[in-house]
Amino acid sequence: EIKFIEANIHEETASLAKGYEAICAFVNADLSTKVIEELHQQGVKLILMRCAGYNNVDLKTAQKYGIKVLRVPGYSPEAVAEHAMALALTANRHTHKAYIKCRENNFTLNGLMGMNLYKKTAGIIGTGKIGQAMARICKGFGMRVISYSRHKKTDPKYDFIEQVDFDTLLAESDVISIHAPLTPSTEDTFDADAFAKMKDGTILINTARGGLIVEEALVDALQSGKVYGAGLDVIRDEPPKGDNPLLHQDNAAITAHIAWLTRASRLRAIDIAIDNFKAYLRGEPVSVINK
Protein backbone atom coordinates (compact mmCIF):
# COMPACT_ATOMS: atom_id res chain seq x y z
CA GLU A 1 0.00 0.00 0.00
CA ILE A 2 1.38 3.38 -1.01
CA LYS A 3 0.11 6.73 0.25
CA PHE A 4 1.19 9.99 -1.36
CA ILE A 5 1.70 12.90 1.03
CA GLU A 6 2.20 16.25 -0.66
CA ALA A 7 4.32 17.75 2.12
CA ASN A 8 8.07 17.11 1.94
CA ILE A 9 9.65 15.35 4.88
CA HIS A 10 11.37 17.37 7.59
CA GLU A 11 11.29 17.57 11.37
CA GLU A 12 7.74 18.95 11.53
CA THR A 13 6.25 16.42 9.10
CA ALA A 14 8.11 13.22 10.06
CA SER A 15 5.25 12.23 12.37
CA LEU A 16 3.08 11.72 9.27
CA ALA A 17 5.00 8.47 8.73
CA LYS A 18 3.16 6.91 11.68
CA GLY A 19 1.83 3.49 10.77
CA TYR A 20 4.06 3.05 7.72
CA GLU A 21 7.03 0.71 7.52
CA ALA A 22 8.77 2.59 4.72
CA ILE A 23 9.03 6.08 3.31
CA CYS A 24 10.07 7.15 -0.19
CA ALA A 25 12.10 10.36 -0.28
CA PHE A 26 13.90 12.59 -2.76
CA VAL A 27 17.16 14.54 -2.80
CA ASN A 28 15.56 17.63 -1.21
CA ALA A 29 14.15 15.75 1.79
CA ASP A 30 15.48 16.49 5.28
CA LEU A 31 16.66 13.17 6.65
CA SER A 32 18.89 14.55 9.38
CA THR A 33 19.37 13.11 12.86
CA LYS A 34 16.14 14.38 14.45
CA VAL A 35 14.06 13.33 11.48
CA ILE A 36 15.54 9.82 11.47
CA GLU A 37 14.91 9.57 15.22
CA GLU A 38 11.26 10.57 14.69
CA LEU A 39 10.90 8.06 11.85
CA HIS A 40 12.22 5.37 14.17
CA GLN A 41 9.65 6.35 16.78
CA GLN A 42 6.93 5.99 14.14
CA GLY A 43 8.09 2.48 13.23
CA VAL A 44 9.79 3.15 9.90
CA LYS A 45 12.25 0.41 8.88
CA LEU A 46 13.14 1.47 5.34
CA ILE A 47 14.06 4.73 3.60
CA LEU A 48 13.63 4.31 -0.13
CA MET A 49 15.43 7.10 -1.98
CA ARG A 50 14.36 7.83 -5.56
CA CYS A 51 17.64 9.53 -6.39
CA ALA A 52 21.32 8.67 -6.56
CA GLY A 53 22.64 11.13 -3.96
CA TYR A 54 22.25 10.54 -0.23
CA ASN A 55 24.27 13.29 1.45
CA ASN A 56 20.99 14.53 2.99
CA VAL A 57 20.61 11.27 4.95
CA ASP A 58 22.11 10.74 8.41
CA LEU A 59 23.33 7.23 7.68
CA LYS A 60 24.90 6.78 11.12
CA THR A 61 21.58 7.34 12.90
CA ALA A 62 19.72 5.19 10.39
CA GLN A 63 22.21 2.40 11.02
CA LYS A 64 21.80 2.84 14.77
CA TYR A 65 18.07 2.13 14.52
CA GLY A 66 18.36 -0.60 11.90
CA ILE A 67 16.74 1.49 9.17
CA LYS A 68 17.90 0.41 5.71
CA VAL A 69 18.53 3.14 3.14
CA LEU A 70 18.22 2.27 -0.54
CA ARG A 71 19.09 4.55 -3.46
CA VAL A 72 18.67 4.73 -7.23
CA PRO A 73 22.11 4.86 -8.87
CA GLY A 74 22.75 5.60 -12.52
CA TYR A 75 19.21 6.44 -13.63
CA SER A 76 20.06 9.58 -15.60
CA PRO A 77 23.77 9.89 -16.50
CA GLU A 78 23.15 11.24 -20.01
CA ALA A 79 20.52 13.73 -18.82
CA VAL A 80 22.86 15.18 -16.21
CA ALA A 81 25.80 15.31 -18.62
CA GLU A 82 23.71 17.02 -21.29
CA HIS A 83 22.66 19.67 -18.79
CA ALA A 84 26.28 20.09 -17.71
CA MET A 85 27.24 20.87 -21.29
CA ALA A 86 24.25 23.22 -21.61
CA LEU A 87 25.56 25.09 -18.57
CA ALA A 88 29.07 25.16 -20.04
CA LEU A 89 27.73 26.68 -23.27
CA THR A 90 25.61 29.15 -21.32
CA ALA A 91 28.52 30.25 -19.12
CA ASN A 92 30.74 30.55 -22.18
CA ARG A 93 28.38 32.27 -24.63
CA HIS A 94 26.31 34.17 -22.02
CA THR A 95 23.09 32.69 -23.35
CA HIS A 96 21.19 33.66 -20.21
CA LYS A 97 22.22 37.30 -20.61
CA ALA A 98 21.60 37.32 -24.36
CA TYR A 99 18.07 36.00 -23.82
CA ILE A 100 17.21 38.77 -21.37
CA LYS A 101 18.73 41.45 -23.62
CA CYS A 102 16.64 40.30 -26.60
CA ARG A 103 13.48 40.20 -24.49
CA GLU A 104 14.16 43.88 -23.78
CA ASN A 105 14.69 44.55 -27.51
CA ASN A 106 18.41 45.06 -26.93
CA PHE A 107 20.36 43.40 -29.73
CA THR A 108 23.76 44.89 -28.93
CA LEU A 109 26.73 42.52 -28.62
CA ASN A 110 28.26 44.11 -25.54
CA GLY A 111 29.26 41.55 -22.89
CA LEU A 112 28.46 38.53 -25.04
CA MET A 113 31.94 37.52 -26.24
CA GLY A 114 32.72 33.83 -25.78
CA MET A 115 35.40 31.37 -26.84
CA ASN A 116 35.58 28.31 -29.06
CA LEU A 117 35.45 25.02 -27.14
CA TYR A 118 36.98 23.20 -30.11
CA LYS A 119 40.55 22.09 -29.27
CA LYS A 120 40.23 23.35 -25.70
CA THR A 121 40.82 21.06 -22.72
CA ALA A 122 37.91 19.67 -20.69
CA GLY A 123 38.71 18.45 -17.19
CA ILE A 124 36.29 15.92 -15.73
CA ILE A 125 36.24 15.44 -11.96
CA GLY A 126 34.88 11.96 -11.27
CA THR A 127 34.54 9.40 -14.05
CA GLY A 128 31.50 7.43 -13.00
CA LYS A 129 28.62 7.06 -15.43
CA ILE A 130 27.86 10.79 -15.51
CA GLY A 131 31.50 11.79 -15.86
CA GLN A 132 31.92 9.30 -18.68
CA ALA A 133 28.85 10.70 -20.47
CA MET A 134 30.20 14.25 -20.11
CA ALA A 135 33.60 13.12 -21.40
CA ARG A 136 31.96 11.68 -24.53
CA ILE A 137 30.07 14.93 -25.13
CA CYS A 138 33.25 16.99 -24.76
CA LYS A 139 35.07 14.63 -27.13
CA GLY A 140 32.28 15.22 -29.63
CA PHE A 141 32.96 18.94 -29.41
CA GLY A 142 36.53 18.27 -30.49
CA MET A 143 37.97 18.90 -27.05
CA ARG A 144 40.92 17.23 -25.39
CA VAL A 145 39.53 15.36 -22.39
CA ILE A 146 41.43 14.83 -19.15
CA SER A 147 40.09 13.46 -15.89
CA TYR A 148 40.80 13.04 -12.23
CA SER A 149 39.22 10.26 -10.17
CA ARG A 150 40.04 8.65 -6.85
CA HIS A 151 40.48 5.32 -8.58
CA LYS A 152 42.41 4.89 -11.83
CA LYS A 153 40.31 3.45 -14.66
CA THR A 154 41.76 0.49 -16.59
CA ASP A 155 38.88 -0.35 -18.92
CA PRO A 156 39.72 0.29 -22.63
CA LYS A 157 36.58 2.42 -22.96
CA TYR A 158 38.47 5.12 -21.04
CA ASP A 159 41.34 5.21 -23.54
CA PHE A 160 40.22 8.53 -25.06
CA ILE A 161 40.48 10.18 -21.62
CA GLU A 162 43.87 11.21 -20.23
CA GLN A 163 43.92 10.40 -16.52
CA VAL A 164 45.89 12.99 -14.56
CA ASP A 165 46.34 14.12 -10.98
CA PHE A 166 44.14 16.83 -9.49
CA ASP A 167 46.66 19.67 -9.72
CA THR A 168 47.42 18.88 -13.37
CA LEU A 169 43.72 18.97 -14.17
CA LEU A 170 43.34 22.35 -12.49
CA ALA A 171 46.33 23.78 -14.33
CA GLU A 172 45.49 22.51 -17.82
CA SER A 173 41.69 22.62 -18.09
CA ASP A 174 39.78 25.35 -19.88
CA VAL A 175 36.48 23.84 -18.73
CA ILE A 176 36.14 21.88 -15.49
CA SER A 177 33.02 19.80 -14.92
CA ILE A 178 32.40 18.26 -11.49
CA HIS A 179 30.77 14.83 -11.24
CA ALA A 180 32.01 13.58 -7.87
CA PRO A 181 29.96 12.54 -4.83
CA LEU A 182 29.82 14.72 -1.72
CA THR A 183 31.56 12.92 1.14
CA PRO A 184 33.55 14.15 4.15
CA SER A 185 36.72 13.70 2.08
CA THR A 186 35.44 15.61 -0.97
CA GLU A 187 33.63 18.48 0.75
CA ASP A 188 35.18 21.88 -0.07
CA THR A 189 37.43 20.35 -2.74
CA PHE A 190 37.26 23.60 -4.67
CA ASP A 191 38.62 26.09 -2.18
CA ALA A 192 40.76 29.21 -2.63
CA ASP A 193 43.91 27.10 -3.15
CA ALA A 194 42.22 25.08 -5.90
CA PHE A 195 41.04 28.20 -7.70
CA ALA A 196 44.54 29.69 -7.50
CA LYS A 197 45.90 26.65 -9.39
CA MET A 198 43.47 27.07 -12.29
CA LYS A 199 44.12 28.81 -15.57
CA ASP A 200 42.89 32.38 -15.73
CA GLY A 201 39.50 32.40 -17.40
CA THR A 202 38.47 28.83 -16.60
CA ILE A 203 34.81 27.81 -16.93
CA LEU A 204 33.58 25.81 -13.92
CA ILE A 205 30.52 23.53 -14.08
CA ASN A 206 28.92 21.77 -11.11
CA THR A 207 25.99 19.38 -11.49
CA ALA A 208 27.07 17.21 -8.53
CA ARG A 209 26.66 18.77 -5.07
CA GLY A 210 27.07 22.34 -3.86
CA GLY A 211 29.19 21.33 -0.88
CA LEU A 212 32.08 20.43 -3.18
CA ILE A 213 32.74 24.15 -3.69
CA VAL A 214 33.59 26.83 -1.13
CA GLU A 215 31.14 29.43 -2.38
CA GLU A 216 32.98 32.45 -0.98
CA ALA A 217 36.10 31.37 -2.88
CA LEU A 218 34.08 30.92 -6.08
CA VAL A 219 32.59 34.40 -5.77
CA ASP A 220 36.10 35.85 -5.41
CA ALA A 221 37.27 33.85 -8.45
CA LEU A 222 34.32 35.03 -10.54
CA GLN A 223 34.89 38.65 -9.58
CA SER A 224 38.64 38.51 -10.25
CA GLY A 225 38.27 36.77 -13.60
CA LYS A 226 40.14 33.68 -12.48
CA VAL A 227 36.90 31.87 -13.29
CA TYR A 228 35.46 33.28 -16.51
CA GLY A 229 32.03 31.83 -15.87
CA ALA A 230 30.31 29.24 -13.71
CA GLY A 231 27.40 26.98 -14.55
CA LEU A 232 25.84 25.68 -11.35
CA ASP A 233 22.90 23.32 -11.06
CA VAL A 234 23.64 22.88 -7.36
CA ILE A 235 24.57 25.22 -4.53
CA ARG A 236 25.28 24.55 -0.88
CA ASP A 237 21.80 25.49 0.41
CA GLU A 238 18.84 24.74 -1.82
CA PRO A 239 16.90 26.95 -1.85
CA PRO A 240 19.58 29.45 -0.79
CA LYS A 241 19.48 30.88 2.69
CA GLY A 242 19.73 34.64 2.98
CA ASP A 243 21.33 36.70 0.27
CA ASN A 244 23.68 34.27 -1.46
CA PRO A 245 26.15 36.42 -3.46
CA LEU A 246 26.40 33.75 -6.16
CA LEU A 247 22.89 34.70 -7.27
CA HIS A 248 24.12 38.19 -8.12
CA GLN A 249 27.15 37.30 -10.25
CA ASP A 250 26.51 38.11 -13.91
CA ASN A 251 28.99 35.44 -14.97
CA ALA A 252 27.24 32.67 -13.00
CA ALA A 253 24.39 30.75 -14.63
CA ILE A 254 22.41 28.93 -11.93
CA THR A 255 19.62 26.40 -12.31
CA ALA A 256 17.52 24.78 -9.59
CA HIS A 257 18.96 21.24 -9.40
CA ILE A 258 17.26 20.18 -12.63
CA ALA A 259 20.08 18.38 -14.46
CA TRP A 260 18.35 15.03 -13.92
CA LEU A 261 14.92 16.37 -14.85
CA THR A 262 13.85 14.75 -18.09
CA ARG A 263 10.72 12.67 -18.51
CA ALA A 264 12.74 9.54 -19.27
CA SER A 265 14.94 10.04 -16.20
CA ARG A 266 12.02 10.60 -13.84
CA LEU A 267 10.22 7.47 -15.04
CA ARG A 268 13.46 5.48 -14.85
CA ALA A 269 14.10 6.61 -11.25
CA ILE A 270 10.58 5.62 -10.21
CA ASP A 271 10.89 2.21 -11.89
CA ILE A 272 14.21 1.49 -10.19
CA ALA A 273 12.90 2.64 -6.79
CA ILE A 274 9.95 0.27 -7.13
CA ASP A 275 12.24 -2.58 -8.20
CA ASN A 276 14.45 -1.84 -5.18
CA PHE A 277 11.40 -2.04 -2.92
CA LYS A 278 10.30 -5.37 -4.44
CA ALA A 279 13.80 -6.78 -3.95
CA TYR A 280 13.75 -5.62 -0.32
CA LEU A 281 10.41 -7.34 0.27
CA ARG A 282 11.85 -10.56 -1.20
CA GLY A 283 14.68 -10.36 1.31
CA GLU A 284 17.19 -9.57 -1.44
CA PRO A 285 17.82 -5.83 -0.99
CA VAL A 286 19.87 -4.04 -3.65
CA SER A 287 21.47 -0.58 -3.81
CA VAL A 288 21.70 -0.50 -0.02
CA ILE A 289 23.81 2.41 1.21
CA ASN A 290 24.18 1.37 4.86
CA LYS A 291 24.82 -2.37 4.60
Coordinates of N, CA, C and O in Angstrom, one line a residue, residues 151-220:
H151 N 40.0 6.6 -8.2 CA 40.5 5.3 -8.6 C 40.8 5.3 -10.1 O 40.0 5.7 -10.9
K152 N 42.0 4.9 -10.4 CA 42.4 4.9 -11.8 C 41.6 3.9 -12.6 O 41.3 2.8 -12.2
K153 N 41.1 4.3 -13.8 CA 40.3 3.4 -14.7 C 41.2 2.7 -15.6 O 42.1 3.2 -16.2
T154 N 40.9 1.4 -15.7 CA 41.8 0.5 -16.6 C 41.0 -0.1 -17.8 O 41.6 -0.6 -18.7
D155 N 39.7 0.2 -17.8 CA 38.9 -0.3 -18.9 C 39.3 0.4 -20.2 O 39.4 1.6 -20.2
P156 N 39.4 -0.3 -21.4 CA 39.7 0.3 -22.6 C 38.8 1.4 -23.1 O 39.2 2.3 -23.8
K157 N 37.5 1.4 -22.6 CA 36.6 2.4 -23.0 C 37.0 3.8 -22.5 O 36.5 4.8 -22.9
Y158 N 38.0 3.8 -21.5 CA 38.5 5.1 -21.0 C 39.7 5.6 -21.8 O 40.3 6.6 -21.5
D159 N 40.1 4.9 -22.9 CA 41.3 5.2 -23.5 C 41.4 6.6 -24.1 O 42.5 7.2 -24.3
F160 N 40.2 7.2 -24.5 CA 40.2 8.5 -25.1 C 40.4 9.6 -24.0 O 40.5 10.8 -24.3
I161 N 40.4 9.2 -22.7 CA 40.5 10.2 -21.6 C 41.9 10.1 -21.0 O 42.3 9.0 -20.7
E162 N 42.6 11.2 -20.9 CA 43.9 11.2 -20.2 C 43.6 11.3 -18.7 O 43.0 12.3 -18.3
Q163 N 44.1 10.4 -18.0 CA 43.9 10.4 -16.5 C 45.1 11.1 -15.9 O 46.3 10.7 -16.1
V164 N 44.8 12.1 -15.1 CA 45.9 13.0 -14.6 C 45.6 13.2 -13.1 O 44.6 12.8 -12.6
D165 N 46.6 13.8 -12.4 CA 46.3 14.1 -11.0 C 45.5 15.4 -10.9 O 45.3 16.1 -11.9
F166 N 45.1 15.7 -9.7 CA 44.1 16.8 -9.5 C 44.8 18.2 -9.9 O 44.2 19.0 -10.6
D167 N 46.0 18.4 -9.4 CA 46.7 19.7 -9.7 C 46.9 19.9 -11.2 O 46.8 21.0 -11.7
T168 N 47.2 18.8 -11.9 CA 47.4 18.9 -13.4 C 46.1 19.3 -14.0 O 46.1 20.1 -15.0
L169 N 45.0 18.6 -13.6 CA 43.7 19.0 -14.2 C 43.4 20.4 -14.0 O 42.9 21.1 -14.9
L170 N 43.6 20.9 -12.8 CA 43.3 22.3 -12.5 C 44.2 23.3 -13.4 O 43.7 24.3 -13.9
A171 N 45.4 22.9 -13.6 CA 46.3 23.8 -14.3 C 46.1 23.8 -15.8 O 46.4 24.8 -16.5
E172 N 45.6 22.7 -16.4 CA 45.5 22.5 -17.8 C 44.1 22.6 -18.4 O 43.9 22.8 -19.6
S173 N 43.1 22.6 -17.6 CA 41.7 22.6 -18.1 C 41.2 24.0 -18.4 O 41.4 25.0 -17.7
D174 N 40.5 24.1 -19.5 CA 39.8 25.4 -19.9 C 38.3 25.3 -19.4 O 37.8 26.3 -19.0
V175 N 37.8 24.1 -19.3 CA 36.5 23.8 -18.7 C 36.6 22.7 -17.7 O 37.2 21.7 -18.0
I176 N 36.1 22.9 -16.5 CA 36.1 21.9 -15.5 C 34.7 21.5 -15.1 O 33.9 22.4 -14.8
S177 N 34.4 20.2 -15.2 CA 33.0 19.8 -14.9 C 33.1 18.8 -13.8 O 33.8 17.8 -13.9
I178 N 32.3 19.1 -12.7 CA 32.4 18.3 -11.5 C 31.3 17.2 -11.5 O 30.1 17.5 -11.6
H179 N 31.7 15.9 -11.3 CA 30.8 14.8 -11.2 C 31.2 13.9 -10.1 O 31.1 12.6 -10.3
A180 N 31.6 14.4 -9.0 CA 32.0 13.6 -7.9 C 30.9 13.6 -6.8 O 30.2 14.6 -6.7
P181 N 30.9 12.6 -6.0 CA 30.0 12.5 -4.8 C 30.4 13.5 -3.7 O 31.6 13.8 -3.6
L182 N 29.5 13.9 -2.9 CA 29.8 14.7 -1.7 C 30.0 13.8 -0.5 O 29.1 13.1 -0.1
T183 N 31.2 13.7 0.0 CA 31.6 12.9 1.1 C 32.4 13.8 2.1 O 32.9 14.9 1.6
P184 N 32.7 13.4 3.3 CA 33.6 14.1 4.2 C 34.9 14.4 3.5 O 35.5 15.5 3.8
S185 N 35.4 13.5 2.7 CA 36.7 13.7 2.1 C 36.7 14.6 0.8 O 37.7 15.1 0.4
T186 N 35.5 14.8 0.2 CA 35.4 15.6 -1.0 C 34.8 17.0 -0.7 O 34.9 17.9 -1.6
E187 N 34.2 17.2 0.4 CA 33.6 18.5 0.8 C 34.7 19.6 0.7 O 35.8 19.4 1.1
D188 N 34.3 20.7 0.1 CA 35.2 21.9 -0.1 C 36.4 21.6 -0.9 O 37.5 22.2 -0.7
T189 N 36.3 20.7 -1.8 CA 37.4 20.4 -2.7 C 37.9 21.6 -3.5 O 39.1 21.9 -3.6
F190 N 36.9 22.4 -3.9 CA 37.3 23.6 -4.7 C 37.3 24.8 -3.7 O 36.3 25.5 -3.5
D191 N 38.4 25.0 -3.1 CA 38.6 26.1 -2.2 C 39.5 27.1 -2.8 O 39.8 27.0 -4.0
A192 N 39.9 28.1 -2.1 CA 40.8 29.2 -2.6 C 42.1 28.7 -3.2 O 42.5 29.2 -4.3
D193 N 42.7 27.7 -2.6 CA 43.9 27.1 -3.1 C 43.7 26.4 -4.5 O 44.5 26.6 -5.4
A194 N 42.5 25.7 -4.6 CA 42.2 25.1 -5.9 C 42.0 26.1 -7.0 O 42.5 25.9 -8.1
F195 N 41.3 27.2 -6.7 CA 41.0 28.2 -7.7 C 42.3 28.9 -8.1 O 42.5 29.2 -9.3
A196 N 43.3 29.0 -7.2 CA 44.5 29.7 -7.5 C 45.3 28.9 -8.5 O 46.2 29.4 -9.3
K197 N 45.1 27.5 -8.5 CA 45.9 26.7 -9.4 C 45.3 26.6 -10.8 O 45.9 26.0 -11.7
M198 N 44.1 27.1 -11.0 CA 43.5 27.1 -12.3 C 44.1 28.1 -13.3 O 44.7 29.1 -12.9
K199 N 43.8 27.8 -14.5 CA 44.1 28.8 -15.6 C 43.3 30.0 -15.3 O 42.1 30.0 -14.8
D200 N 43.7 31.2 -15.7 CA 42.9 32.4 -15.7 C 41.8 32.2 -16.8 O 42.1 31.8 -17.9
G201 N 40.6 32.5 -16.4 CA 39.5 32.4 -17.4 C 38.9 31.0 -17.6 O 38.2 30.7 -18.6
T202 N 39.1 30.2 -16.6 CA 38.5 28.8 -16.6 C 36.9 28.9 -16.5 O 36.4 29.8 -15.8
I203 N 36.3 28.0 -17.1 CA 34.8 27.8 -16.9 C 34.6 26.6 -16.0 O 35.2 25.6 -16.2
L204 N 33.8 26.8 -14.9 CA 33.6 25.8 -13.9 C 32.1 25.4 -13.9 O 31.2 26.2 -13.9
I205 N 31.9 24.1 -14.0 CA 30.5 23.5 -14.1 C 30.3 22.6 -12.9 O 31.2 21.7 -12.6
N206 N 29.2 22.7 -12.2 CA 28.9 21.8 -11.1 C 27.5 21.3 -11.2 O 26.5 22.1 -11.0
T207 N 27.3 20.0 -11.5 CA 26.0 19.4 -11.5 C 26.0 18.3 -10.5 O 25.1 17.4 -10.5
A208 N 26.9 18.3 -9.5 CA 27.1 17.2 -8.5 C 26.4 17.6 -7.2 O 25.2 17.4 -7.0
R209 N 27.2 18.3 -6.3 CA 26.7 18.8 -5.1 C 27.3 20.1 -4.7 O 28.5 20.3 -4.9
G210 N 26.6 21.0 -4.2 CA 27.1 22.3 -3.9 C 28.2 22.3 -2.9 O 29.1 23.2 -2.9
G211 N 28.2 21.4 -1.9 CA 29.2 21.3 -0.9 C 30.6 21.0 -1.4 O 31.5 21.1 -0.6
L212 N 30.8 20.7 -2.6 CA 32.1 20.4 -3.2 C 32.8 21.7 -3.4 O 34.1 21.7 -3.6
I213 N 32.1 22.9 -3.4 CA 32.7 24.2 -3.7 C 32.6 25.1 -2.5 O 31.5 25.2 -1.9
V214 N 33.7 25.8 -2.1 CA 33.6 26.8 -1.1 C 33.0 28.1 -1.9 O 33.7 28.7 -2.7
E215 N 31.8 28.4 -1.6 CA 31.1 29.4 -2.4 C 31.8 30.8 -2.3 O 31.8 31.5 -3.3
E216 N 32.3 31.1 -1.1 CA 33.0 32.5 -1.0 C 34.2 32.5 -1.9 O 34.5 33.6 -2.5
A217 N 34.9 31.4 -2.0 CA 36.1 31.4 -2.9 C 35.7 31.5 -4.3 O 36.4 32.1 -5.2
L218 N 34.6 30.8 -4.7 CA 34.1 30.9 -6.1 C 33.7 32.3 -6.4 O 34.0 32.8 -7.5
V219 N 33.0 33.0 -5.5 CA 32.6 34.4 -5.8 C 33.8 35.3 -6.0 O 33.9 36.0 -7.0
D220 N 34.9 35.1 -5.2 CA 36.1 35.8 -5.4 C 36.7 35.5 -6.8 O 37.2 36.4 -7.5

